[in-house]
């Protein structure tokens, strides 16, 4: 099966990025909500947690995509060198 | 018919409520499954490792050797390099344990322990511990912490990037547990929902219920085959991702 410029492992890493974004957002909101309940300050920590979770998730997606792009270029160069 | 109750009875863990001198024993369907799998693995693999001249023993020994080679050459060495060789027993155990626990759920009257988030959290914690240990073993404390900062990061960005990278690693470990949990839980929910469809339609009319049984059973067989594939796939994904993350900690650049 053709895998394009990526290896099997890289495909798996890229497929994980979406779930990482969702989980970081959810964990951020849950952590903020827990803090709000603890300090009785609803909704401020929840909002902060949501923003922090979103930022962390986007950071992971962007850095993951950049790494994947670099690996794709490296794999293509290796294939060209082999030819 | 209470569909929600039947669904939750099928999916959730059940406490058998045994007490010993006033002490409540934590015997649940999931712990029994986990213990059964552990005992089968211990006794079975010990029996195979003893070797023997019979055809069955030789076949099993060859199978286990092939399995270890598959884990070593397919997962550990390509992702972790030769440094990962010493961690091979962990990956062999992890794959087989998750696979057998997933498959145990397909046996009637047994439960899928990997559809319990606590079991997966414990497995992910073990994998997380291995990842951190790899970093500390090959780079030391300072080197491991430096590995969180990507090369070429400007100095003023380090206080922002460092916590984000640490959180990334924690989330990657959480995702390991959640993926296995969601896949195994969803598969079993679909299986029981397809069966319940027959009875829900049967409440409207007996003839329609019998008519619904044919496509429902067809889908049920298809989903069971898919569950079999998912059991292998999720064990493979969990083990491979652990190797990839451990490899990325060992080979930081």
Coordinates of C-alpha atoms in Angstrom, one line a residue, chain A residues 8-10 12-13 15-17 19-21 23-25 27 52-53 55-57 59-60 63 67 71 74, chain B residues 74-75 78-79 148 150 161 164-165 167-172 174-175 178-179 236-237 240-241 244-245 248:
Chain A
X8 CA 3.9 3.9 8.9
X9 CA 5.1 5.4 12.2
X10 CA 4.8 9.0 11.0
X12 CA 0.3 7.1 13.2
X13 CA 1.8 10.2 14.9
X15 CA -3.3 10.6 13.1
X16 CA -2.8 11.2 16.9
X17 CA -2.7 15.0 16.5
X19 CA -7.1 13.4 19.5
X20 CA -4.4 15.4 21.3
X21 CA -6.1 18.7 20.4
X23 CA -7.9 15.9 25.0
X24 CA -5.8 19.0 25.8
X25 CA -8.9 21.2 25.4
X27 CA -8.3 18.5 30.3
X52 CA -4.8 27.2 28.0
X53 CA -6.0 23.8 26.8
X55 CA -3.3 26.9 23.2
X56 CA -1.5 23.7 24.2
X57 CA -3.5 21.7 21.7
X59 CA 0.9 24.2 19.8
X60 CA 1.0 20.3 19.6
X63 CA 4.6 21.6 16.0
X67 CA 7.9 17.9 12.3
X71 CA 10.3 14.3 7.9
X74 CA 13.8 14.2 4.4
Chain B
X74 CA 8.9 -3.8 13.8
X75 CA 8.5 -1.5 16.7
X78 CA 13.1 1.3 14.1
X79 CA 11.9 3.8 16.8
X148 CA 11.9 19.6 26.0
X150 CA 13.3 22.5 20.6
X161 CA 7.7 26.6 25.3
X164 CA 3.9 23.6 26.7
X165 CA 6.3 20.8 25.8
X167 CA 2.1 19.4 29.0
X168 CA 2.4 17.9 25.5
X169 CA 4.2 14.8 26.9
X170 CA 1.5 14.4 29.6
X171 CA -1.3 14.8 27.1
X172 CA 0.3 12.2 24.8
X174 CA -3.3 10.6 28.5
X175 CA -4.2 10.1 24.8
X178 CA -8.1 7.4 26.1
X179 CA -7.7 5.9 22.7
X236 CA -0.4 -2.6 18.1
X237 CA -1.1 1.1 18.2
X240 CA 4.0 1.3 18.8
X241 CA 3.1 4.8 20.1
X244 CA 7.7 6.2 19.2
X245 CA 7.4 8.5 22.3
X248 CA 11.6 10.7 20.6

